[in-house]
Coordinates of C-alpha atoms in Angstrom, one line a residue:
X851 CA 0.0 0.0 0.0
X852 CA 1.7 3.6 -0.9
X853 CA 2.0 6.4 1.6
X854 CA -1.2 8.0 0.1
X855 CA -3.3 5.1 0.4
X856 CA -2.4 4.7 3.7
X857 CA -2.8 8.4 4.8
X858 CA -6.6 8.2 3.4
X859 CA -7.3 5.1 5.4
X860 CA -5.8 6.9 8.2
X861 CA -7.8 9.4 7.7
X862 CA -10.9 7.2 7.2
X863 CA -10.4 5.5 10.4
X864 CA -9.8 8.5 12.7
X865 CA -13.2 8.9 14.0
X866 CA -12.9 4.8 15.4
X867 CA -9.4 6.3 16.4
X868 CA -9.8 9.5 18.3
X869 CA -12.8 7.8 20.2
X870 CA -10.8 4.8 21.8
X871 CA -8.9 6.8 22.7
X872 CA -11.2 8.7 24.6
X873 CA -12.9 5.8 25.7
X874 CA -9.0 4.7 27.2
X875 CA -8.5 7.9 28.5
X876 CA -11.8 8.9 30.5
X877 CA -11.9 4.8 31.5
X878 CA -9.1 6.6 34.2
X879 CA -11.0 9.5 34.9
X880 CA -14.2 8.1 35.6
X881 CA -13.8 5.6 38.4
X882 CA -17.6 5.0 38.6
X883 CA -20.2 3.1 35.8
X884 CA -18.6 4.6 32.2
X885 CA -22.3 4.7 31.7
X886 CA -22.7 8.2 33.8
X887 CA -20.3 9.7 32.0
X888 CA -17.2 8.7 30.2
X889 CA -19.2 7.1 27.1
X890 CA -21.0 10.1 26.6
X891 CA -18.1 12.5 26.6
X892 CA -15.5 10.2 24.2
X893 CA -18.4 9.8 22.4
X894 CA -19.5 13.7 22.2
X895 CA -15.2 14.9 21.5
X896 CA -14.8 11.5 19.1
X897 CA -17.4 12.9 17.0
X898 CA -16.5 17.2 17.6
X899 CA -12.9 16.3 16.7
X900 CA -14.1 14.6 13.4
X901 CA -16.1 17.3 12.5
X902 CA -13.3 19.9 12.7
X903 CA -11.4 18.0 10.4
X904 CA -14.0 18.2 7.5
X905 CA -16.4 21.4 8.6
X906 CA -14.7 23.1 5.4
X907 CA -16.0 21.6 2.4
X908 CA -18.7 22.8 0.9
X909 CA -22.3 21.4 1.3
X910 CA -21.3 19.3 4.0
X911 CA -23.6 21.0 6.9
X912 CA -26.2 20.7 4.8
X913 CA -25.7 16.7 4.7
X914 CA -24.3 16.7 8.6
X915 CA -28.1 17.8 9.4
X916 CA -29.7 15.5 7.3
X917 CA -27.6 12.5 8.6
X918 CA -28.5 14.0 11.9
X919 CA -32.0 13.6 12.0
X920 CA -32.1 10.7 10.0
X921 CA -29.9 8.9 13.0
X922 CA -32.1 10.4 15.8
X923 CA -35.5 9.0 14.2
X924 CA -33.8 5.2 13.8
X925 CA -33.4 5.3 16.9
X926 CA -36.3 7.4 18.8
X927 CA -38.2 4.2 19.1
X928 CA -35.7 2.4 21.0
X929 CA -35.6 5.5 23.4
X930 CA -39.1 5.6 23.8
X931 CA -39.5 1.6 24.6
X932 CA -36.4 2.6 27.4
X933 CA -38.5 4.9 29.1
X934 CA -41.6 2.6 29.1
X935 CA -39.2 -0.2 30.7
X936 CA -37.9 2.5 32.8
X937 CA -41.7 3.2 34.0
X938 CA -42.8 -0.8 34.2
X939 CA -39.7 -1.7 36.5
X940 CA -40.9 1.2 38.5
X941 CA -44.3 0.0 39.0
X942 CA -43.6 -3.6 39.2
X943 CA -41.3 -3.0 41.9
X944 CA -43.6 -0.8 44.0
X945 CA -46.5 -2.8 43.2
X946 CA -44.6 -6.4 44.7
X947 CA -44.0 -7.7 41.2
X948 CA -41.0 -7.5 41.5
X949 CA -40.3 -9.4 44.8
X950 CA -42.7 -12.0 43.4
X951 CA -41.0 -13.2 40.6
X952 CA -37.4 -13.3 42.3
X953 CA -39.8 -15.2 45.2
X954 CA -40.8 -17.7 42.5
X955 CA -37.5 -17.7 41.0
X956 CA -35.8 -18.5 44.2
X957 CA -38.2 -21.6 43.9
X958 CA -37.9 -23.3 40.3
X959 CA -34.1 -22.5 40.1
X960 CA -31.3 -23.6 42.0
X961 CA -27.8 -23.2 42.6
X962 CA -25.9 -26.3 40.8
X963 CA -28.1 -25.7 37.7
X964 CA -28.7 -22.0 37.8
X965 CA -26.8 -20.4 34.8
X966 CA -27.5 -22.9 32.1
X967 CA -31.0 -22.6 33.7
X968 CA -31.2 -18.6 33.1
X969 CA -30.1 -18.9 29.5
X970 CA -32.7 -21.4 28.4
X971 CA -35.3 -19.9 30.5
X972 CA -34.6 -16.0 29.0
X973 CA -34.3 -18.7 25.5
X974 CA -37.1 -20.2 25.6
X975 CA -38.9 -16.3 26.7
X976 CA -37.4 -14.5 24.0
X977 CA -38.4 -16.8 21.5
X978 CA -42.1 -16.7 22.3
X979 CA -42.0 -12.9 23.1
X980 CA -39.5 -12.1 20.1
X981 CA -38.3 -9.4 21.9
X982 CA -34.9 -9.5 24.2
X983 CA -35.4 -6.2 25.7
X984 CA -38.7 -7.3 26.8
X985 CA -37.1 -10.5 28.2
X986 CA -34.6 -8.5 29.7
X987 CA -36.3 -5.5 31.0
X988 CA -38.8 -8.1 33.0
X989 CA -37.7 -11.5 33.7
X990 CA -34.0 -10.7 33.2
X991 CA -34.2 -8.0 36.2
X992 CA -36.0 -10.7 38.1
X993 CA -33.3 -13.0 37.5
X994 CA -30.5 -10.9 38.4
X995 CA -32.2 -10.6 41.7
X996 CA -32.8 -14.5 42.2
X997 CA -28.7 -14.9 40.8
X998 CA -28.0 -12.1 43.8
X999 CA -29.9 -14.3 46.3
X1000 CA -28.2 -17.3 45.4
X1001 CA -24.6 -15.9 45.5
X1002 CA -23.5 -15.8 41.9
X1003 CA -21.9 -12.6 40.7
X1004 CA -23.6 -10.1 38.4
X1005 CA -21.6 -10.4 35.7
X1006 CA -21.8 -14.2 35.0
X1007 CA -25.7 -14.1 35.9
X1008 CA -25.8 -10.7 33.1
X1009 CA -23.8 -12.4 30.6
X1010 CA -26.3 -15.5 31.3
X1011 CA -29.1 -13.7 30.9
X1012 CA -27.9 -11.7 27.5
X1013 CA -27.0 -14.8 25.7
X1014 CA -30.4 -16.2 26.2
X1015 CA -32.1 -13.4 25.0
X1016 CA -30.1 -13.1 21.7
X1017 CA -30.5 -16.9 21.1
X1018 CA -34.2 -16.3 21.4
X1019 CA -34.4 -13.0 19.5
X1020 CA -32.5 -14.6 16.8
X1021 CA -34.3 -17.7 16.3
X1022 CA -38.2 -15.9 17.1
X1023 CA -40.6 -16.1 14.0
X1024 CA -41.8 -12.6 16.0
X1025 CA -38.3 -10.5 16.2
X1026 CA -38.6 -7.3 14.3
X1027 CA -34.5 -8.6 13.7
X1028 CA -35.2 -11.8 12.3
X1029 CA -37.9 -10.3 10.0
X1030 CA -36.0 -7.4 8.6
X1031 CA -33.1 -9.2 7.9
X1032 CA -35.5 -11.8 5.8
X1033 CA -37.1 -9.1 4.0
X1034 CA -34.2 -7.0 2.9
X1035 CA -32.4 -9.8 0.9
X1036 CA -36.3 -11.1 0.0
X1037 CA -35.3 -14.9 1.7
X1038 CA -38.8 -16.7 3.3
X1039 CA -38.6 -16.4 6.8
X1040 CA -38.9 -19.6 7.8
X1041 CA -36.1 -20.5 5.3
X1042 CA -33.9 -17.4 7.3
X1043 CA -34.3 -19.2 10.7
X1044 CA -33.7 -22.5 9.6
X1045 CA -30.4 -21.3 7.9
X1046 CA -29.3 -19.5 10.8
X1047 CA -29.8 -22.4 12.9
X1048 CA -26.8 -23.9 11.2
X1049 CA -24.6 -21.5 13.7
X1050 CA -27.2 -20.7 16.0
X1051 CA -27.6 -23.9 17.7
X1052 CA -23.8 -25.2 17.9
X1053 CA -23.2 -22.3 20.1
X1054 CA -26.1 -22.1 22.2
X1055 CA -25.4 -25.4 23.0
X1056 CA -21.2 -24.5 23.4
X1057 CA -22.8 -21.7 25.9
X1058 CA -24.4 -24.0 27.7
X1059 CA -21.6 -26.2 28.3
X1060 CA -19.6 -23.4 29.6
X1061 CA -22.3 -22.3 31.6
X1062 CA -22.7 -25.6 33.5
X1063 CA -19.0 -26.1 33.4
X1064 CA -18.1 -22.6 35.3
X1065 CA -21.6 -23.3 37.9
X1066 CA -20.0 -26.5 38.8
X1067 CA -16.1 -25.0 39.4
X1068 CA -17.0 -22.2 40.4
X1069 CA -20.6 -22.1 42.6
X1070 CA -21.8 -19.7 45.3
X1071 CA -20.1 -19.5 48.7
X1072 CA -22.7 -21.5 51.3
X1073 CA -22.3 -19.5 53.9
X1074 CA -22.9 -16.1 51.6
X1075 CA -26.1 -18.0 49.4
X1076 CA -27.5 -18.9 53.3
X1077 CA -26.6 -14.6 54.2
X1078 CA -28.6 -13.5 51.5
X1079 CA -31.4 -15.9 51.0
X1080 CA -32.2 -15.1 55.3
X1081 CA -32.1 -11.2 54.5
X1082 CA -34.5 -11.7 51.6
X1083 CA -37.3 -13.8 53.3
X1084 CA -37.2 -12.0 56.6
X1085 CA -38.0 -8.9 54.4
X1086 CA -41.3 -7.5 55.4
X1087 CA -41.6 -6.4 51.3
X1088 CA -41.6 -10.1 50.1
X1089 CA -44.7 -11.2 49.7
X1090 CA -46.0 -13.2 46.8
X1091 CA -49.5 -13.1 45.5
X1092 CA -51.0 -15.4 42.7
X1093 CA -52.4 -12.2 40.8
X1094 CA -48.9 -10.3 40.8
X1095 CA -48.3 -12.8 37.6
X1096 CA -51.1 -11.0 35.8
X1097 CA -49.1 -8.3 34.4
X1098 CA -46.6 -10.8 33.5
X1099 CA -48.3 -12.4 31.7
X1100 CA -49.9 -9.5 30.2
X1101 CA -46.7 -8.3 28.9
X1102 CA -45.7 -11.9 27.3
X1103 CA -48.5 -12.7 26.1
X1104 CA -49.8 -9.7 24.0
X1105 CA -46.1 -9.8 22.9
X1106 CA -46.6 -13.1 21.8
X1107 CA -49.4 -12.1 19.4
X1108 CA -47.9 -9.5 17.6
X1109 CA -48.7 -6.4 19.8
X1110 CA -45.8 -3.9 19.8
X1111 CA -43.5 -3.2 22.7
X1112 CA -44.7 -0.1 23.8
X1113 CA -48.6 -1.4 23.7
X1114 CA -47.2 -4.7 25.8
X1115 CA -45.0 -2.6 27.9
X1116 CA -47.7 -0.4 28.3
X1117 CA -50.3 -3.2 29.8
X1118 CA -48.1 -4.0 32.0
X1119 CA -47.5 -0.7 33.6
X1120 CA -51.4 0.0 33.9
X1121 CA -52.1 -3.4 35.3
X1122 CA -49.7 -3.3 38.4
X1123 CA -50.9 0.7 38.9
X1124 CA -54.6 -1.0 39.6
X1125 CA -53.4 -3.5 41.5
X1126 CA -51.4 -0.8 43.6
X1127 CA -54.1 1.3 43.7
X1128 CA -56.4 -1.6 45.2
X1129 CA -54.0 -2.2 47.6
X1130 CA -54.6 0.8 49.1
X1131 CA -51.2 2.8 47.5
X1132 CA -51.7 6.5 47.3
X1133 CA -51.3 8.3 43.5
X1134 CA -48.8 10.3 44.4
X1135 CA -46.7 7.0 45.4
X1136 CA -48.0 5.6 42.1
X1137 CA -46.6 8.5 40.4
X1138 CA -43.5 8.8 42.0
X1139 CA -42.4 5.2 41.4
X1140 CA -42.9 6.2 37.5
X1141 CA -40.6 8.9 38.1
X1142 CA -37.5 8.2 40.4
X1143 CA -38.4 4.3 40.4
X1144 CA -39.2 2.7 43.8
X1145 CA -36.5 1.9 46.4
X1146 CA -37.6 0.2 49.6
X1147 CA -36.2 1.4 53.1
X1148 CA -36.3 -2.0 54.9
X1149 CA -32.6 -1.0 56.6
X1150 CA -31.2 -4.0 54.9
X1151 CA -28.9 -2.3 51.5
X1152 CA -28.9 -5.9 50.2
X1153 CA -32.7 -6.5 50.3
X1154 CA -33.0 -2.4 49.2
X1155 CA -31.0 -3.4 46.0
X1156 CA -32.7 -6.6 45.3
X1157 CA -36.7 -5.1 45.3
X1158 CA -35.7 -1.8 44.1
X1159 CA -35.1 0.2 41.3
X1160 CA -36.9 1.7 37.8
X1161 CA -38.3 5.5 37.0
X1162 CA -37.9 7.5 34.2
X1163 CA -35.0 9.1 35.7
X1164 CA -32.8 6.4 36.0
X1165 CA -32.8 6.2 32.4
X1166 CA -31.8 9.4 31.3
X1167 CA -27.8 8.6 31.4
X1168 CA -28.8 5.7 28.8
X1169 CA -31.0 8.1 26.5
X1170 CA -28.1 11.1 26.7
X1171 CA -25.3 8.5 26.0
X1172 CA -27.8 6.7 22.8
X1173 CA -28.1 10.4 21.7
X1174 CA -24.3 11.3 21.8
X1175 CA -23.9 7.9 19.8
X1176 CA -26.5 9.1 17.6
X1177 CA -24.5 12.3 16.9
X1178 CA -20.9 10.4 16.4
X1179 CA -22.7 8.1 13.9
X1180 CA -24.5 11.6 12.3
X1181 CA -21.1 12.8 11.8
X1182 CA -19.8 9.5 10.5
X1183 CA -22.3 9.3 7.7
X1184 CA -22.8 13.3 7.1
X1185 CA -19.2 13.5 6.9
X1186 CA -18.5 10.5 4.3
X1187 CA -16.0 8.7 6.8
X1188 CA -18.4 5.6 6.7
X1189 CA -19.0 5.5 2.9
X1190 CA -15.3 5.7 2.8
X1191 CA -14.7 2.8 5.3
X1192 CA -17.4 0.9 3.2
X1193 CA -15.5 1.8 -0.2
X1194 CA -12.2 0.4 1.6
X1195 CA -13.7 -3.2 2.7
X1196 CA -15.1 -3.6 -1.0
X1197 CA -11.7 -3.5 -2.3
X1198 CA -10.5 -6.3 -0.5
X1199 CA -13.2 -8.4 -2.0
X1200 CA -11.7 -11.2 -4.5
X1201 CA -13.9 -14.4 -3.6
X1202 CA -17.9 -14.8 -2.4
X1203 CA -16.6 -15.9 0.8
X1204 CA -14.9 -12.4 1.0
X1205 CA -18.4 -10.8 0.5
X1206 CA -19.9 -12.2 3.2
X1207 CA -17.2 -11.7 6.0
X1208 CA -17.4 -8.0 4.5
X1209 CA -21.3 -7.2 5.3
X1210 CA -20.3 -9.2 9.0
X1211 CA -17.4 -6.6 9.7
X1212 CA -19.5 -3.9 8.3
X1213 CA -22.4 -5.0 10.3
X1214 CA -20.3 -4.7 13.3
X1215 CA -18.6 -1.4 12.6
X1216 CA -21.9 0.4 11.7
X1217 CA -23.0 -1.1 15.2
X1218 CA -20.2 0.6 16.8
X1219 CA -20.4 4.0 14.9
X1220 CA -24.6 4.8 14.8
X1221 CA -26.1 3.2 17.9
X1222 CA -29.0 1.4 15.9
X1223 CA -28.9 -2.5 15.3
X1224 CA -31.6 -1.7 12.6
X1225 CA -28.7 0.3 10.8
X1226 CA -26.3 -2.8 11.4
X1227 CA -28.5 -4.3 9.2
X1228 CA -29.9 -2.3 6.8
X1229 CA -27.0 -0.6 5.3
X1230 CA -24.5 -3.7 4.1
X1231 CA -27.7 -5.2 2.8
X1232 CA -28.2 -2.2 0.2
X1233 CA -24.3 -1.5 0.3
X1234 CA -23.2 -5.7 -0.8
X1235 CA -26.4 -6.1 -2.8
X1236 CA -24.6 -5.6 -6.0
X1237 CA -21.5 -7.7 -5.2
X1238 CA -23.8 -10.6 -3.5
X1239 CA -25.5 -11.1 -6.9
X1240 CA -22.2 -10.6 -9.2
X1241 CA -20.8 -13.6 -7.0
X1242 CA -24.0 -15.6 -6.9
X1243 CA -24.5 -15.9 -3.5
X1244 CA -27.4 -17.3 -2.4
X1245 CA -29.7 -14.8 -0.1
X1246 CA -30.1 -17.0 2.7
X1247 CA -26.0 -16.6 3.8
X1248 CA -26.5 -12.8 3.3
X1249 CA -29.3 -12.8 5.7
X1250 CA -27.4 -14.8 8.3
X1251 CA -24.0 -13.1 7.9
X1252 CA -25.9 -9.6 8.6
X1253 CA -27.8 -11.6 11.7
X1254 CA -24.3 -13.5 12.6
X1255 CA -22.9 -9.9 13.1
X1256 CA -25.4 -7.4 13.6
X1257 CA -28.0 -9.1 15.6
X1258 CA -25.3 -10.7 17.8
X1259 CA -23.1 -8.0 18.7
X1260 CA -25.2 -5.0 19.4
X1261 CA -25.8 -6.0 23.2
X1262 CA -22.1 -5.9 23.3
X1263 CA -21.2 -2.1 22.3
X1264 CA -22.1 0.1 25.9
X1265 CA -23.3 3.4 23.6
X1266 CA -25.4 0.9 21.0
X1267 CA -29.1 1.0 21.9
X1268 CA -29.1 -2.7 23.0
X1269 CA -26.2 -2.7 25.1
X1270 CA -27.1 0.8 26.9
X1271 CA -30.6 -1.1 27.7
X1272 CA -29.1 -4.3 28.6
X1273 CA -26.6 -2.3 31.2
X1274 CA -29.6 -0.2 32.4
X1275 CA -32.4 -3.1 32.9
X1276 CA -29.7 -5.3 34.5
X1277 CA -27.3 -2.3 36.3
X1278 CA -24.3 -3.3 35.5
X1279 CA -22.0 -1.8 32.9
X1280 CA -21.5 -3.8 29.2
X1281 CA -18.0 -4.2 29.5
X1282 CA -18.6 -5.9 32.9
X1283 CA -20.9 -8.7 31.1
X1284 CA -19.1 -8.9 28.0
X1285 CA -17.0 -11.4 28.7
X1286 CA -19.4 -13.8 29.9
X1287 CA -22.1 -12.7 27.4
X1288 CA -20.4 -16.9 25.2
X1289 CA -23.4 -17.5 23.0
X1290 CA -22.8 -13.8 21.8
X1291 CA -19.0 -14.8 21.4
X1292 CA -19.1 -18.2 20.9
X1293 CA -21.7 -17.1 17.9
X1294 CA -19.3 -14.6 16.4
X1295 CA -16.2 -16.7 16.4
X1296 CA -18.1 -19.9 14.9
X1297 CA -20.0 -17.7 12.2
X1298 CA -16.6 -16.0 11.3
X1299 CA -14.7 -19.1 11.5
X1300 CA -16.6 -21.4 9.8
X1301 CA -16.6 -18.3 6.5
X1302 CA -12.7 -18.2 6.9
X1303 CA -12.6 -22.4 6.5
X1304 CA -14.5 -22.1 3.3
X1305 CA -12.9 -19.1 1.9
X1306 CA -9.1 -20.9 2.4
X1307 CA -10.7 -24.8 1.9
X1308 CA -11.0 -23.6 -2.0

């Protein structure tokens, strides 16, 4: 490659550049969650530092805007389901929901099974739901509190609970993910899901092998599981009653046939305000918990963790960092630095297999860059459309190369939408799950490997 090649790619790449090494940099500052914080600002410089560099040419503020406001509607409706969530965990939790589900949880699941468990459970939810943030945002908060009880770690019960809901979402006849990959390269859903079982399934199955492995050499102190599970039931806020399932199953099931996720989300919200309200709650509690969320004072922090949480406000670091994400990835595409990184990946192109492992990397980077899975999927699919037919390759590994990619690693990025409203809905921080989110990265090394094997087999 010749100086001036190099120097454009440079220069192409800078914006990836400038913002890990903010990300490095304010990973110092910021001792607390980089989610109130140090995201946001490497995020907000990243993108101010690459729009210095090409503020000068002419009609670029014109397309800066445009890219702008395209971003921030892609991605409004993912802030507007986080608020809902934000709301439902509120009421749930001041309505006893909450404290039911981690009671029932405490019951069905158990120590030397638990993480293998999770995943299939959250599996098994997300593929009837077809939604992982609905999976997560309810019976994944639940969960984290029953993994609590139990003495496992939050990161291994996060991680846990992630992989299950991507398995699900993935595989889901109902996943707005699963359906808009099938549509954009015009493969039969059904055909799409049974393709993408071909790397779906090996490492589900992988995860759960490494799930039971590291629950059998590694489980819960005794004496710390016995701690815990005493605080909990001596709690005068545990109580379970038959009719806190209602709104569960309100939210599943009308998520199950078809209703959107701010209608199910919705249901659910309303529900466990009447229930409040017949229990004698005041409105202003009602209100409140919508608001700031609900946090118990039993004098135990432990059980105060466990049954607390939710409110609109506890969101708002999430929607600020998805909206500084929304202007890096504005700036990205107003600013041509993504067309240009897209231009570079096609000329490495000689083979099909090439093609393929060039709409997964693209997948991956326009994940990183924009904020919006949708986008992750959406864009390689016009942007290889061309090349996929010149090398007569068939629709069906298109779909599950942008799904292999996309789908699977947006929970992982902290400033995409999934992964800020996996670290809010759980509360713990992406990088903290990441490495024990192994479907995720069993999934993206078997998908990449098993393209690599075929490209250097011929």
């Amino acid at each position: 490659m010749k100086r001036r090649e190099r120097a454009l790619v440079l220069l192409s790449l800078s914006p990836l550049i400038y913002l890990l090494i903010f990300v490095i940099l304010f990973r110092f500052v910021f001792t607390s969650d980089p989610l109130y914080g140090s995201h946001q600002l490497s995020l907000f410089l990243a993108g101010f530092v690459a729009l210095l560099q090409r503020f000068r040419k002419h009609h670029i503020q014109s397309l800066l805007r445009q890219s702008l406001w395209r971003n921030f509607l892609s991605v409004l409706p993912a802030m507007l389901i986080l608020l809902f969530v934000g709301m439902l965990i509120g009421s749930w939790a001041n309505a006893g929901i909450l404290s039911s589900m981690i009671f029932v949880g405490t019951k069905i699941l158990f120590a030397p099974t638990f993480l293998p468990g999770v995943t299939i459970l959250c599996g098994i939810t997300a593929v009837i739901s077809g939604s992982s943030w609905t999976t997560a945002g309810t019976l994944g908060v639940a969960l984290m509190g029953v993994g609590n009880i139990l003495g496992f770690s939050p990161e291994i019960c996060a991680g846990a609970i992630v992989s299950g809901c991507y398995f699900g979402d993935k595989l889901s006849p109902l996943s707005d993910t699963t359906n808009l990959a099938s549509s954009l390269t015009g493969v039969p859903l059904g055909t799409h899901i049974r393709y993408m079982m071909k790397t779906t399934i090996p490492s589900f199955l992988l995860c759960l092998i490494a799930y039971a492995l590291w629950n059998f050499y590694n489980p819960p102190l005794l004496v710390v599981q016995n701690d815990i599970l005493n605080q909990f039931f001596s709690s005068e806020y545990l109580s379970f009653q038959p009719y806190h399932m209602v709104p569960v199953i309100l939210v599943f099931g009308s998520a199950m046939f078809g209703l959107k996720a701010v209608y199910s989300l919705s249901l659910g919200i309303l529900s466990s305000m009447l229930f409040t309200y017949l229990g004698g709650a005041p409105l202003t509690d009602m209100g409140k918990s919508l608001l700031f969320g609900f946090y118990p004072e039993t004098g135990n922090p432990n059980v105060d963790a466990l049954l607390g949480g939710g409110g609109i406000i506890a969101i708002l670091p999430t929607e600020i960092l998805i909206l500084t994400a929304v202007w890096f990835g504005g700036i990205l595409e107003g600013m041509g630095y993504l067309s240009e990184i897209l231009t570079l990946m096609k000329k490495w192109i000689y083979v099909k297999w090439d093609v393929l492992l060039a709409s997964m990397g693209s997948s991956f980077i326009l994940n990183l860059t924009t904020a919006d899975q949708y986008l992750s999927l959406v864009v390689p699919a016009r942007a290889f459309r061309h090349l996929a037919e010149e090398y007569h390759i068939d629709g069906k590994e298109v779909s599950r190369s942008l799904e292999d990619s996309g789908t699977i690693t947006s929970p992982l990025i902290p400033w995409n939408s999934c992964g800020a409203f996996m670290a809010t809905s759980l509360k713990i921080s992406t990088f903290a799950y990441l490495p024990y989110a192994w479907f995720n990265l069993f999934h993206i090394a078997l998908a990449t490997s098993l393209l690599l094997f075929r490209k250097y087999k011929k």
